[in-house]
mmCIF file of C-alpha atoms in Angstrom:
data_model
loop_
_atom_site.group_PDB
_atom_site.id
_atom_site.type_symbol
_atom_site.label_atom_id
_atom_site.label_comp_id
_atom_site.label_asym_id
_atom_site.label_seq_id
_atom_site.Cartn_x
_atom_site.Cartn_y
_atom_site.Cartn_z
ATOM 1 C CA MET G 1 -0.927 -12.878 -25.204
ATOM 2 C CA LYS G 2 0.137 -15.996 -23.280
ATOM 3 C CA LEU G 3 -2.241 -17.312 -20.698
ATOM 4 C CA ASN G 4 -1.038 -19.470 -17.906
ATOM 5 C CA THR G 5 -3.836 -20.594 -15.687
ATOM 6 C CA LEU G 6 -2.377 -21.850 -12.542
ATOM 7 C CA GLY G 7 -5.173 -24.094 -11.433
ATOM 8 C CA PHE G 8 -3.521 -24.019 -8.153
ATOM 9 C CA SER G 9 -5.968 -24.370 -5.382
ATOM 10 C CA ILE G 10 -4.329 -23.472 -2.121
ATOM 11 C CA ALA G 11 -6.125 -25.664 0.359
ATOM 12 C CA LEU G 12 -6.875 -23.229 3.091
ATOM 13 C CA THR G 13 -7.487 -24.737 6.469
ATOM 14 C CA LEU G 14 -8.644 -22.810 9.370
ATOM 15 C CA LEU G 15 -7.593 -24.390 12.605
ATOM 16 C CA SER G 16 -8.723 -23.398 16.146
ATOM 17 C CA SER G 17 -9.085 -25.246 19.402
ATOM 18 C CA ASN G 18 -12.655 -26.076 18.359
ATOM 19 C CA ALA G 19 -11.699 -27.524 14.919
ATOM 20 C CA PHE G 20 -11.573 -31.198 16.085
ATOM 21 C CA ALA G 21 -14.569 -33.355 15.310
ATOM 22 C CA ALA G 22 -16.806 -34.447 18.233
ATOM 23 C CA ALA G 23 -19.261 -37.272 18.238
ATOM 24 C CA GLY G 24 -21.990 -36.796 15.568
ATOM 25 C CA GLU G 25 -19.920 -34.332 13.539
ATOM 26 C CA ARG G 26 -18.533 -35.190 10.140
ATOM 27 C CA ILE G 27 -15.270 -34.495 8.352
ATOM 28 C CA ASP G 28 -15.248 -34.072 4.591
ATOM 29 C CA ALA G 29 -12.096 -34.516 2.452
ATOM 30 C CA THR G 30 -11.456 -33.179 -1.037
ATOM 31 C CA ILE G 31 -8.461 -34.017 -3.072
ATOM 32 C CA GLN G 32 -7.719 -31.588 -5.989
ATOM 33 C CA VAL G 33 -5.520 -32.849 -8.751
ATOM 34 C CA THR G 34 -3.963 -30.346 -11.120
ATOM 35 C CA SER G 35 -0.988 -29.930 -13.395
ATOM 36 C CA THR G 36 0.591 -26.954 -15.107
ATOM 37 C CA VAL G 37 3.238 -27.195 -17.817
ATOM 38 C CA SER G 38 5.013 -23.828 -18.076
ATOM 39 C CA SER G 39 6.721 -22.522 -21.211
ATOM 40 C CA ASP G 40 10.470 -21.581 -21.293
ATOM 41 C CA THR G 41 9.498 -17.866 -21.367
ATOM 42 C CA PHE G 42 6.612 -17.777 -18.860
ATOM 43 C CA SER G 43 6.159 -19.236 -15.479
ATOM 44 C CA VAL G 44 4.895 -18.347 -12.004
ATOM 45 C CA THR G 45 5.978 -20.598 -8.987
ATOM 46 C CA PRO G 46 6.210 -20.402 -5.298
ATOM 47 C CA LEU G 47 9.804 -19.534 -4.314
ATOM 48 C CA GLY G 48 11.639 -22.654 -3.234
ATOM 49 C CA LYS G 49 8.854 -25.012 -4.445
ATOM 50 C CA PRO G 50 8.408 -26.664 -7.862
ATOM 51 C CA ASN G 51 4.741 -25.748 -8.088
ATOM 52 C CA PHE G 52 1.689 -24.545 -6.273
ATOM 53 C CA ASN G 53 0.468 -28.172 -5.558
ATOM 54 C CA ASP G 54 2.926 -28.326 -2.594
ATOM 55 C CA VAL G 55 1.545 -25.167 -0.941
ATOM 56 C CA LYS G 56 -0.772 -25.425 2.107
ATOM 57 C CA ALA G 57 -2.032 -22.118 3.532
ATOM 58 C CA VAL G 58 -3.302 -22.049 7.112
ATOM 59 C CA LEU G 59 -5.103 -19.054 8.614
ATOM 60 C CA ASP G 60 -4.978 -19.573 12.345
ATOM 61 C CA TYR G 61 -7.867 -18.269 14.411
ATOM 62 C CA GLU G 62 -6.864 -16.523 17.608
ATOM 63 C CA LYS G 63 -9.801 -17.317 19.858
ATOM 64 C CA THR G 64 -8.942 -14.736 22.510
ATOM 65 C CA THR G 65 -8.915 -11.846 20.065
ATOM 66 C CA GLY G 66 -11.332 -13.338 17.489
ATOM 67 C CA VAL G 67 -8.893 -12.519 14.670
ATOM 68 C CA PHE G 68 -7.461 -14.666 11.939
ATOM 69 C CA THR G 69 -3.741 -14.670 11.186
ATOM 70 C CA ASP G 70 -2.696 -13.670 7.663
ATOM 71 C CA TRP G 71 -0.763 -15.939 5.298
ATOM 72 C CA ASP G 72 2.120 -14.811 3.082
ATOM 73 C CA MET G 73 4.191 -16.591 0.480
ATOM 74 C CA THR G 74 6.853 -15.322 -2.037
ATOM 75 C CA ILE G 75 6.260 -16.215 -5.682
ATOM 76 C CA GLU G 76 8.715 -15.962 -8.501
ATOM 77 C CA ALA G 77 7.603 -15.019 -12.004
ATOM 78 C CA LYS G 78 9.338 -15.181 -15.356
ATOM 79 C CA TYR G 79 7.700 -13.277 -18.313
ATOM 80 C CA GLU G 80 8.417 -11.631 -21.635
ATOM 81 C CA VAL G 81 6.069 -8.637 -21.619
ATOM 82 C CA GLY G 82 4.750 -8.206 -18.164
ATOM 83 C CA LEU G 83 2.952 -9.929 -15.295
ATOM 84 C CA SER G 84 -0.811 -9.528 -14.743
ATOM 85 C CA ALA G 85 -3.026 -11.465 -12.400
ATOM 86 C CA ALA G 86 -6.683 -11.973 -11.573
ATOM 87 C CA LEU G 87 -8.849 -14.149 -9.318
ATOM 88 C CA ALA G 88 -10.747 -16.868 -11.140
ATOM 89 C CA THR G 89 -13.544 -16.620 -8.522
ATOM 90 C CA SER G 90 -14.038 -14.779 -5.238
ATOM 91 C CA PRO G 91 -12.391 -16.847 -2.653
ATOM 92 C CA THR G 92 -14.129 -17.950 0.578
ATOM 93 C CA LEU G 93 -13.696 -20.383 3.428
ATOM 94 C CA PHE G 94 -16.790 -22.528 4.325
ATOM 95 C CA ASN G 95 -17.545 -24.877 7.101
ATOM 96 C CA GLY G 96 -20.954 -26.087 5.883
ATOM 97 C CA THR G 97 -22.698 -23.276 7.803
ATOM 98 C CA ASP G 98 -20.610 -20.050 7.743
ATOM 99 C CA TYR G 99 -18.771 -18.374 4.966
ATOM 100 C CA ILE G 100 -15.599 -16.325 5.534
ATOM 101 C CA PRO G 101 -14.629 -14.084 2.574
ATOM 102 C CA LEU G 102 -10.958 -13.950 1.741
ATOM 103 C CA THR G 103 -8.773 -11.144 0.563
ATOM 104 C CA VAL G 104 -5.893 -11.940 -1.773
ATOM 105 C CA ASP G 105 -3.109 -9.429 -2.417
ATOM 106 C CA ILE G 106 0.030 -9.471 -4.523
ATOM 107 C CA ASP G 107 2.557 -6.888 -3.426
ATOM 108 C CA ALA G 108 -0.169 -5.207 -1.344
ATOM 109 C CA THR G 109 -2.397 -4.732 -4.401
ATOM 110 C CA ALA G 110 -5.882 -6.357 -3.879
ATOM 111 C CA MET G 111 -6.631 -8.996 -6.556
ATOM 112 C CA THR G 112 -10.148 -9.081 -8.142
ATOM 113 C CA THR G 113 -11.681 -10.987 -10.996
ATOM 114 C CA THR G 114 -10.389 -8.308 -13.326
ATOM 115 C CA PHE G 115 -6.761 -8.502 -14.526
ATOM 116 C CA THR G 116 -4.368 -6.262 -12.589
ATOM 117 C CA GLU G 117 -0.811 -5.338 -13.747
ATOM 118 C CA ILE G 118 1.797 -6.664 -11.236
ATOM 119 C CA ASN G 119 5.041 -5.872 -13.106
ATOM 120 C CA ALA G 120 5.982 -4.689 -16.529
ATOM 121 C CA VAL G 121 9.412 -5.307 -18.246
ATOM 122 C CA SER G 122 11.421 -2.247 -19.251
ATOM 123 C CA VAL G 123 12.030 -3.592 -22.755
ATOM 124 C CA PRO G 124 9.180 -5.922 -23.970
ATOM 125 C CA GLY G 125 10.400 -9.232 -25.383
ATOM 126 C CA THR G 126 13.649 -9.331 -23.433
ATOM 127 C CA GLY G 127 12.195 -11.241 -20.494
ATOM 128 C CA GLU G 128 12.370 -10.623 -16.834
ATOM 129 C CA THR G 129 12.256 -12.552 -13.543
ATOM 130 C CA SER G 130 10.896 -10.990 -10.389
ATOM 131 C CA THR G 131 9.569 -11.986 -7.006
ATOM 132 C CA HIS G 132 6.276 -10.948 -5.406
ATOM 133 C CA VAL G 133 4.540 -11.425 -2.086
ATOM 134 C CA LEU G 134 1.203 -13.295 -2.321
ATOM 135 C CA SER G 135 -0.967 -12.646 0.804
ATOM 136 C CA ILE G 136 -4.224 -14.280 1.897
ATOM 137 C CA SER G 137 -6.264 -12.944 4.759
ATOM 138 C CA ALA G 138 -9.774 -13.271 6.181
ATOM 139 C CA ALA G 139 -11.880 -10.255 5.178
ATOM 140 C CA ASP G 140 -14.304 -10.763 8.023
ATOM 141 C CA ASN G 141 -13.544 -11.592 11.650
ATOM 142 C CA SER G 142 -17.155 -11.828 12.867
ATOM 143 C CA SER G 143 -18.265 -14.501 15.296
ATOM 144 C CA LEU G 144 -18.413 -17.864 13.732
ATOM 145 C CA SER G 145 -19.498 -21.366 14.546
ATOM 146 C CA SER G 146 -16.740 -23.825 15.430
ATOM 147 C CA GLY G 147 -15.552 -26.250 12.785
ATOM 148 C CA LEU G 148 -13.120 -26.809 10.021
ATOM 149 C CA TYR G 149 -13.295 -24.172 7.328
ATOM 150 C CA THR G 150 -11.858 -24.915 3.843
ATOM 151 C CA GLY G 151 -11.761 -23.176 0.559
ATOM 152 C CA SER G 152 -9.413 -22.444 -2.425
ATOM 153 C CA VAL G 153 -7.864 -19.520 -4.073
ATOM 154 C CA SER G 154 -7.640 -19.786 -7.903
ATOM 155 C CA LEU G 155 -5.398 -17.170 -9.534
ATOM 156 C CA ILE G 156 -4.828 -16.664 -13.284
ATOM 157 C CA PHE G 157 -1.524 -15.151 -14.379
ATOM 158 C CA GLU G 158 -0.823 -13.667 -17.864
ATOM 159 C CA ASP G 159 2.302 -12.509 -19.579
ATOM 160 C CA SER G 160 0.759 -9.247 -20.722
ATOM 161 C CA ILE G 161 0.039 -5.732 -19.640
#
């Protein structure tokens, strides 16, 4: 079983009209540094980008409706046996006061911390390339305090079923 941990952390930034710092507020910055070296037979990358480090996901907050927009991206996977995925941790956005739980789906299948089959090859060992839609959405649209919400989504992909 090949394990490819995409230590990708999609820096999720929630922007609203209240997301700008006022006097007395603070702004924190985190820089995450990762690198993944894929094999010739197994890889998962954002379509049109060399790796997940170039991905920035933004969930806009519609103040008039109190709803967050969803974020989608197409990923491309190459594998020998089949593609499985799991969340490394339960993703949330946080502003120092409030948490917003996130929902992560691949091809409309909810991801959890347990591996889920995404796609299987018809003849194992022959290899296959496929594209899939990765979606991130806010699981809770309750009233929140203003501010910048940040978080990360860590997914693990395996070439196995």
